[in-house]
Amino acid sequence: MDQALVDLRTRLSCVVDAETAPVSDALDRVLATDITAPRAHPPLPNTAVDGYGFLNGRGEGDHHIPLVAQHMPAGATPDTSVPAGTAIRILTGAALPPGVDTVILQEDVEVKDNAIHFTGPIKQGANTRKAGEDVKVGDAIAQAGRKLTPADLALLSAVGVSEVTARRPLRVGILSTGDELVQPGADAGPGQIYDANRPMLMGLISRLGHEAVDLGHVRDDRDVLRTRLDHAAGQVDVIFTSGGASAGDADHVSALLNEAGAMALWRIAIKPGRPLALGMWQGKPVFGLPGNPVAAMVCTLVFGAPALAMLAGADWSGPQGFMVPAAFSKTKKAGRREFLRARIRGGRVEVFASEGSGRISGLSWAEGLVELPDEAMTVASGDLVRFIPWSGFGA
């Protein structure tokens, strides 16, 4: 599995162009250029609390400081100096006027006879923020390849950035194949099954931050599949198929990719999800997933998520997991990386009762996957194992 990931990482690159987008519409967009701050944050020294501002701190003991007539609300221009030995009423977020470098909380003072009375000590600079203490003009605040988060939008807006140069959203086509499939709502014969892969993959691709495009379902007809792939290549940037990716007589996806002279059939040491067909069709990358929904989802999370990130212009990002005590026991043979459907309850990770790759209910039951290494091992209850929540894959 590690070698497959290395191969993907070294062979893939961004396939989408850059465009200008307003920050308000840039969530989950991938930056195409670095961004530096055109303005400091905060732009001026300001107060972190409602209170009273004056110059210098005060030592222990009782103090009283006369109040000036003005007050300083947030947003006002600090153009009036506060004379030494006096204080000014100042509200949270207001810029510090000349003659103020310390603010005392309003709860800590008594206002009487047009003066504030309080008991020290209070340090010089208390309850204030320095200009640029968060971000200085020219600071790098976001790098090319970063997928913008809600917090990023806040930071960009705070320093006055209204537009970004971002990658166009990656369009990922989802195509199901197989004579055995019918669509939910239709009549299914005794030997037929409902297509679970396409709605699952459409949702998963959307959760990964890309634009999912429904390419429908194709029966096991090579000519029809060829026509559908030709059409898809003009619509999308990447194509994901499910089913037909192995080397059997009815595996038309891999056969067509072979016919085009641009196909690699990987038999990866992973459970579930061994066969993975990778190829190009009219210049568009094609990921041929296993037809089994559990294997299709695992392969999409493990291989598809980081690969799509790179194709979208983002940085390669492996899954983020953490070690959790096991609430299960298992003996594993050497030779394959294994992923178990899992969830955390009471601070311990439990796994689905069956490892059968046909048990779709286990995907719905789970909140992530336990990853077991390639080596042989025995897991006893209480042993630490690696748990990767769905969000750890970016989904």
Coordinates of C-alpha atoms in Angstrom, one line a residue:
M1 CA 0.0 0.0 0.0
D2 CA 2.8 2.4 0.9
Q3 CA 4.4 1.9 -2.5
A4 CA 1.1 2.5 -4.3
L5 CA 0.7 5.8 -2.5
V6 CA 4.3 6.8 -3.3
D7 CA 3.6 6.0 -7.0
L8 CA 0.5 8.1 -7.0
R9 CA 2.2 11.0 -5.2
T10 CA 5.1 11.1 -7.7
R11 CA 3.0 10.7 -10.8
L12 CA 0.1 13.1 -10.2
S13 CA 0.0 16.9 -10.6
C14 CA -2.7 19.6 -10.7
V15 CA -5.1 19.5 -13.6
V16 CA -7.3 22.5 -13.0
D17 CA -6.8 26.2 -13.9
A18 CA -6.7 29.1 -11.6
E19 CA -9.3 31.9 -11.4
T20 CA -10.2 34.8 -9.2
A21 CA -12.8 34.2 -6.5
P22 CA -14.2 36.4 -3.8
V23 CA -13.2 35.4 -0.3
S24 CA -16.9 35.1 0.6
D25 CA -17.2 32.3 -2.0
A26 CA -13.8 30.6 -1.4
L27 CA -14.5 28.0 1.2
D28 CA -12.8 24.7 0.3
R29 CA -11.1 26.3 -2.7
V30 CA -7.4 25.6 -3.2
L31 CA -5.1 28.6 -3.4
A32 CA -3.1 29.0 -6.5
T33 CA -0.8 31.7 -5.2
D34 CA 0.7 32.7 -1.8
I35 CA -1.0 35.5 0.1
T36 CA 0.6 38.1 2.2
A37 CA -1.1 40.5 4.5
P38 CA -1.8 44.0 3.1
R39 CA -2.7 45.3 6.5
A40 CA -1.7 44.5 10.0
H41 CA -4.0 42.8 12.5
P42 CA -4.8 44.6 14.7
P43 CA -4.0 47.8 12.7
L44 CA -3.5 49.8 15.9
P45 CA -3.0 49.0 19.6
N46 CA -6.4 48.3 21.1
T47 CA -8.1 47.2 24.3
A48 CA -9.2 43.6 24.9
V49 CA -11.9 44.6 27.5
D50 CA -14.4 47.2 28.5
G51 CA -12.7 49.4 31.1
Y52 CA -10.6 52.5 31.7
G53 CA -7.3 53.4 30.1
F54 CA -4.4 55.3 31.4
L55 CA -0.6 55.5 31.1
N56 CA 1.7 53.1 32.9
G57 CA 0.8 50.4 35.5
R58 CA 0.2 51.0 39.1
G59 CA 1.7 49.3 42.2
E60 CA 0.0 47.9 45.2
G61 CA -2.4 49.9 47.3
D62 CA -5.4 52.2 46.6
H63 CA -5.4 54.5 43.5
H64 CA -7.7 57.1 42.1
I65 CA -7.3 58.6 38.7
P66 CA -9.5 61.5 37.3
L67 CA -11.5 60.8 34.2
V68 CA -11.4 62.9 31.1
A69 CA -14.7 63.9 29.5
Q70 CA -14.2 61.9 26.3
H71 CA -14.8 58.1 25.9
M72 CA -13.3 55.7 23.3
P73 CA -15.7 53.4 21.5
A74 CA -14.6 50.7 19.0
G75 CA -14.1 52.1 15.5
A76 CA -13.3 55.7 16.6
T77 CA -10.2 57.4 15.5
P78 CA -7.7 57.9 18.4
D79 CA -7.0 61.6 17.7
T80 CA -7.3 63.0 21.2
S81 CA -4.4 62.5 23.7
V82 CA -5.1 61.6 27.2
P83 CA -3.2 63.8 29.6
A84 CA -0.8 62.0 32.0
G85 CA -2.4 61.2 35.3
T86 CA -5.9 60.9 33.9
A87 CA -8.0 58.0 32.5
I88 CA -10.5 57.5 29.7
R89 CA -13.5 55.3 29.4
I90 CA -12.7 52.7 26.7
L91 CA -14.7 49.9 25.2
T92 CA -13.6 46.5 23.8
G93 CA -11.8 46.7 20.5
A94 CA -11.2 50.4 20.6
A95 CA -7.9 51.8 19.5
L96 CA -5.7 53.1 22.4
P97 CA -5.5 56.9 22.2
P98 CA -2.1 58.6 22.8
G99 CA -1.4 58.7 26.5
V100 CA -2.9 55.2 27.1
D101 CA -1.0 51.9 27.3
T102 CA -2.9 50.1 30.1
V103 CA -6.5 49.2 30.6
I104 CA -8.2 48.1 33.9
L105 CA -11.4 46.0 33.8
Q106 CA -14.5 48.0 34.6
E107 CA -15.5 45.4 37.2
D108 CA -12.3 46.2 39.1
V109 CA -13.0 49.9 39.6
E110 CA -15.5 52.2 41.4
V111 CA -16.4 55.4 39.6
K112 CA -17.0 58.2 42.0
D113 CA -16.6 62.0 41.9
N114 CA -15.6 61.8 38.2
A115 CA -12.6 59.5 38.9
I116 CA -11.9 55.8 39.0
H117 CA -10.9 54.2 42.3
F118 CA -9.2 50.8 42.4
T119 CA -6.7 48.7 44.3
G120 CA -3.4 47.7 42.6
P121 CA -1.3 46.2 41.4
I122 CA -1.9 46.3 37.7
K123 CA 0.9 45.8 35.2
Q124 CA 1.7 48.2 32.4
G125 CA 0.1 47.0 29.2
A126 CA -2.5 45.0 30.9
N127 CA -5.6 44.1 28.9
T128 CA -4.3 45.6 25.7
R129 CA -3.2 44.2 22.3
K130 CA -0.2 45.5 20.3
A131 CA -0.5 46.6 16.7
G132 CA 0.3 43.7 14.4
E133 CA 0.7 41.3 17.3
D134 CA -1.4 38.8 15.3
V135 CA -0.3 39.6 11.8
K136 CA 2.1 42.2 10.5
V137 CA 2.0 43.8 7.0
G138 CA 3.7 41.5 4.6
D139 CA 3.4 38.4 6.7
A140 CA 2.6 35.2 4.8
I141 CA -0.8 34.2 5.9
A142 CA -1.7 31.4 3.3
Q143 CA 0.3 29.4 0.9
A144 CA -0.4 28.0 -2.5
G145 CA -1.9 24.5 -2.3
R146 CA -3.8 25.3 0.9
K147 CA -7.5 24.3 0.9
L148 CA -9.3 27.3 2.5
T149 CA -11.1 26.7 5.8
P150 CA -13.7 28.9 7.5
A151 CA -10.9 30.1 9.8
D152 CA -8.8 31.1 6.8
L153 CA -11.7 33.2 5.4
A154 CA -11.8 35.0 8.8
L155 CA -8.0 35.7 8.7
L156 CA -8.1 36.8 5.0
S157 CA -11.0 39.2 5.7
A158 CA -9.4 40.6 8.9
V159 CA -6.4 41.9 6.9
G160 CA -8.5 43.3 4.1
V161 CA -8.2 40.5 1.4
S162 CA -11.4 40.5 -0.6
E163 CA -10.3 38.2 -3.5
V164 CA -8.0 35.2 -3.9
T165 CA -6.5 33.4 -6.9
A166 CA -7.8 29.8 -6.4
R167 CA -8.0 26.7 -8.4
R168 CA -11.2 25.9 -10.2
P169 CA -13.1 23.2 -8.4
L170 CA -12.1 19.7 -9.5
R171 CA -15.0 18.0 -11.4
V172 CA -15.1 14.3 -10.6
G173 CA -17.3 12.0 -12.6
I174 CA -18.9 9.0 -11.0
L175 CA -19.9 6.0 -13.2
S176 CA -21.3 2.7 -12.1
T177 CA -20.9 -0.4 -14.3
G178 CA -22.5 -3.9 -14.3
D179 CA -25.4 -5.8 -15.6
E180 CA -26.4 -6.8 -12.1
L181 CA -27.2 -3.2 -11.1
V182 CA -30.6 -1.5 -11.0
Q183 CA -31.4 1.9 -9.6
P184 CA -33.2 2.3 -6.3
G185 CA -36.9 2.6 -6.9
A186 CA -36.8 0.3 -9.9
D187 CA -37.9 -3.4 -9.9
A188 CA -34.9 -5.7 -9.2
G189 CA -34.9 -9.2 -10.4
P190 CA -33.7 -12.1 -8.2
G191 CA -30.1 -11.9 -9.4
Q192 CA -29.9 -8.1 -9.4
I193 CA -28.8 -5.6 -6.8
Y194 CA -29.4 -1.9 -6.2
D195 CA -26.6 0.5 -7.1
A196 CA -25.2 1.6 -3.7
N197 CA -21.9 2.8 -5.0
R198 CA -22.9 5.8 -7.0
P199 CA -24.8 7.7 -4.3
M200 CA -22.1 6.8 -1.8
L201 CA -19.3 8.0 -4.0
M202 CA -21.2 11.1 -5.0
G203 CA -21.6 12.0 -1.4
L204 CA -18.0 11.1 -0.5
I205 CA -16.5 13.2 -3.4
S206 CA -18.6 16.1 -2.3
R207 CA -17.4 15.7 1.3
L208 CA -13.8 15.7 0.1
G209 CA -14.5 19.2 -1.3
H210 CA -14.8 18.4 -5.0
E211 CA -17.7 18.8 -7.5
A212 CA -19.3 15.4 -8.0
V213 CA -20.8 14.7 -11.5
D214 CA -23.2 11.9 -11.9
L215 CA -22.2 9.9 -15.0
G216 CA -25.0 7.3 -14.5
H217 CA -24.9 3.6 -14.9
V218 CA -23.6 1.5 -17.9
R219 CA -24.3 -2.2 -18.5
D220 CA -21.6 -4.6 -19.3
D221 CA -21.4 -3.5 -22.9
R222 CA -17.9 -2.4 -24.1
D223 CA -19.1 -0.2 -26.9
V224 CA -21.6 1.6 -24.7
L225 CA -19.0 2.1 -22.0
R226 CA -16.5 3.5 -24.5
T227 CA -19.1 6.0 -25.7
R228 CA -19.9 7.0 -22.1
L229 CA -16.2 7.5 -21.3
D230 CA -15.7 9.6 -24.4
H231 CA -18.6 11.8 -23.3
A232 CA -17.4 12.0 -19.7
A233 CA -13.9 13.1 -20.8
G234 CA -15.4 16.3 -22.2
Q235 CA -17.3 16.9 -19.0
V236 CA -15.0 16.2 -16.1
D237 CA -11.4 16.4 -14.9
V238 CA -11.3 12.9 -13.3
I239 CA -13.4 9.7 -13.7
F240 CA -14.2 7.3 -11.0
T241 CA -15.8 4.0 -12.0
S242 CA -16.9 1.2 -9.8
G243 CA -16.9 -2.4 -11.0
G244 CA -15.2 -3.9 -14.1
A245 CA -11.8 -3.0 -12.8
S246 CA -10.3 -6.5 -12.5
A247 CA -9.2 -8.9 -15.2
G248 CA -12.3 -11.0 -15.8
D249 CA -14.2 -11.4 -19.0
A250 CA -16.8 -8.8 -18.0
D251 CA -14.3 -6.3 -16.6
H252 CA -14.7 -3.8 -19.4
V253 CA -13.2 -0.8 -17.6
S254 CA -9.8 -2.3 -17.4
A255 CA -10.1 -3.8 -20.9
L256 CA -10.8 -0.4 -22.4
L257 CA -8.0 1.2 -20.5
N258 CA -5.7 -1.5 -21.8
E259 CA -7.0 -1.0 -25.3
A260 CA -6.1 2.7 -25.0
G261 CA -2.6 1.8 -23.9
A262 CA -2.8 3.7 -20.7
M263 CA -3.7 1.3 -17.9
A264 CA -2.1 -0.1 -14.8
L265 CA -3.9 -2.8 -12.8
W266 CA -2.6 -2.8 -9.3
R267 CA -3.2 -5.7 -7.0
I268 CA -2.6 -4.0 -3.8
A269 CA -1.9 -5.7 -0.5
I270 CA -4.8 -4.2 1.2
K271 CA -8.0 -5.5 2.8
P272 CA -10.7 -4.7 1.6
G273 CA -10.0 -3.4 -1.9
R274 CA -7.3 -5.4 -3.6
P275 CA -7.9 -4.5 -7.3
L276 CA -7.4 -0.9 -8.4
A277 CA -7.3 0.1 -12.1
L278 CA -5.5 3.3 -12.9
G279 CA -5.4 4.8 -16.4
M280 CA -6.0 7.7 -18.7
W281 CA -8.9 8.2 -21.1
Q282 CA -8.5 11.0 -23.6
G283 CA -6.1 12.7 -21.2
K284 CA -8.4 12.4 -18.2
P285 CA -7.3 10.2 -15.2
V286 CA -9.5 7.2 -14.5
F287 CA -9.7 5.4 -11.2
G288 CA -11.3 2.0 -11.6
L289 CA -12.6 1.0 -8.2
P290 CA -13.7 -2.4 -7.0
G291 CA -17.4 -3.0 -7.4
N292 CA -17.9 -4.0 -3.7
P293 CA -19.1 -0.9 -1.9
V294 CA -17.0 -1.5 1.2
A295 CA -13.9 -1.9 -0.9
A296 CA -14.9 1.0 -3.1
M297 CA -15.2 3.3 -0.1
V298 CA -11.9 2.2 1.5
C299 CA -10.0 2.6 -1.8
T300 CA -11.5 6.1 -2.3
L301 CA -10.5 7.2 1.2
V302 CA -7.0 5.7 1.1
F303 CA -6.0 6.3 -2.5
G304 CA -8.6 8.6 -4.0
A305 CA -8.7 11.3 -1.3
P306 CA -5.0 12.3 -1.4
A307 CA -4.8 11.8 -5.2
L308 CA -7.8 14.1 -5.8
A309 CA -6.2 16.7 -3.5
M310 CA -3.1 16.8 -5.7
L311 CA -5.2 16.9 -8.9
A312 CA -7.1 19.8 -7.4
G313 CA -3.9 21.7 -6.7
A314 CA -3.7 21.0 -3.0
D315 CA -0.8 19.4 -1.1
W316 CA -0.7 15.7 -0.7
S317 CA -2.2 14.8 2.7
G318 CA -2.2 11.4 4.3
P319 CA -4.9 10.3 6.7
Q320 CA -4.7 11.8 10.2
G321 CA -5.3 9.2 12.9
F322 CA -4.6 8.6 16.6
M323 CA -3.9 5.7 18.9
V324 CA -6.9 4.5 21.0
P325 CA -7.2 1.4 23.3
A326 CA -8.9 -1.5 21.5
A327 CA -12.3 -2.8 22.7
F328 CA -11.7 -5.9 20.5
S329 CA -9.3 -8.7 20.0
K330 CA -7.9 -10.0 16.7
T331 CA -5.1 -12.1 15.2
K332 CA -3.9 -10.9 11.8
K333 CA -1.6 -12.6 9.3
A334 CA 1.3 -10.9 7.6
G335 CA 1.2 -9.5 4.1
R336 CA -1.7 -7.1 3.9
R337 CA -2.7 -3.7 5.4
E338 CA -6.1 -4.1 6.9
F339 CA -8.8 -1.6 7.5
L340 CA -11.6 -2.4 10.0
R341 CA -14.8 -0.5 10.2
A342 CA -14.8 1.1 13.6
R343 CA -16.1 3.6 16.1
I344 CA -15.2 5.0 19.5
R345 CA -17.4 4.4 22.5
G346 CA -16.3 5.2 26.1
G347 CA -12.8 6.1 25.0
R348 CA -12.1 2.7 23.4
V349 CA -12.4 1.7 19.7
E350 CA -14.8 -1.1 18.8
V351 CA -15.0 -2.8 15.4
F352 CA -17.9 -4.0 13.4
A353 CA -18.9 -7.6 14.2
S354 CA -18.1 -8.9 10.7
E355 CA -15.2 -8.1 8.4
G356 CA -17.2 -9.3 5.4
S357 CA -16.7 -6.8 2.6
G358 CA -20.4 -7.3 1.5
R359 CA -21.7 -5.9 4.8
I360 CA -22.6 -2.3 3.8
S361 CA -24.4 -1.8 7.1
G362 CA -20.9 -1.7 8.7
L363 CA -20.1 1.5 6.8
S364 CA -23.1 3.2 8.2
W365 CA -22.4 1.8 11.7
A366 CA -18.8 3.0 11.6
E367 CA -17.4 6.4 12.3
G368 CA -14.0 5.6 10.8
L369 CA -11.5 2.9 10.2
V370 CA -8.9 1.0 12.3
E371 CA -5.7 0.6 10.3
L372 CA -3.6 -2.5 11.1
P373 CA 0.0 -2.7 9.7
D374 CA 1.3 -5.1 7.1
E375 CA 3.0 -7.3 9.6
A376 CA 1.5 -10.2 11.5
M377 CA 0.1 -9.1 14.9
T378 CA -2.3 -10.0 17.7
V379 CA -4.5 -7.3 19.1
A380 CA -5.7 -7.8 22.6
S381 CA -8.4 -5.8 24.4
G382 CA -6.7 -2.6 25.7
D383 CA -3.9 -2.6 23.2
L384 CA -3.4 0.7 21.3
V385 CA -4.5 0.7 17.7
R386 CA -4.6 3.4 15.1
F387 CA -8.1 4.8 14.5
I388 CA -8.8 7.2 11.6
P389 CA -12.1 9.0 11.8
W390 CA -13.8 9.8 8.5
S391 CA -12.7 13.4 9.0
G392 CA -9.1 12.2 9.2
F393 CA -9.4 11.3 5.5
G394 CA -10.9 14.7 4.8
A395 CA -14.4 13.4 4.4

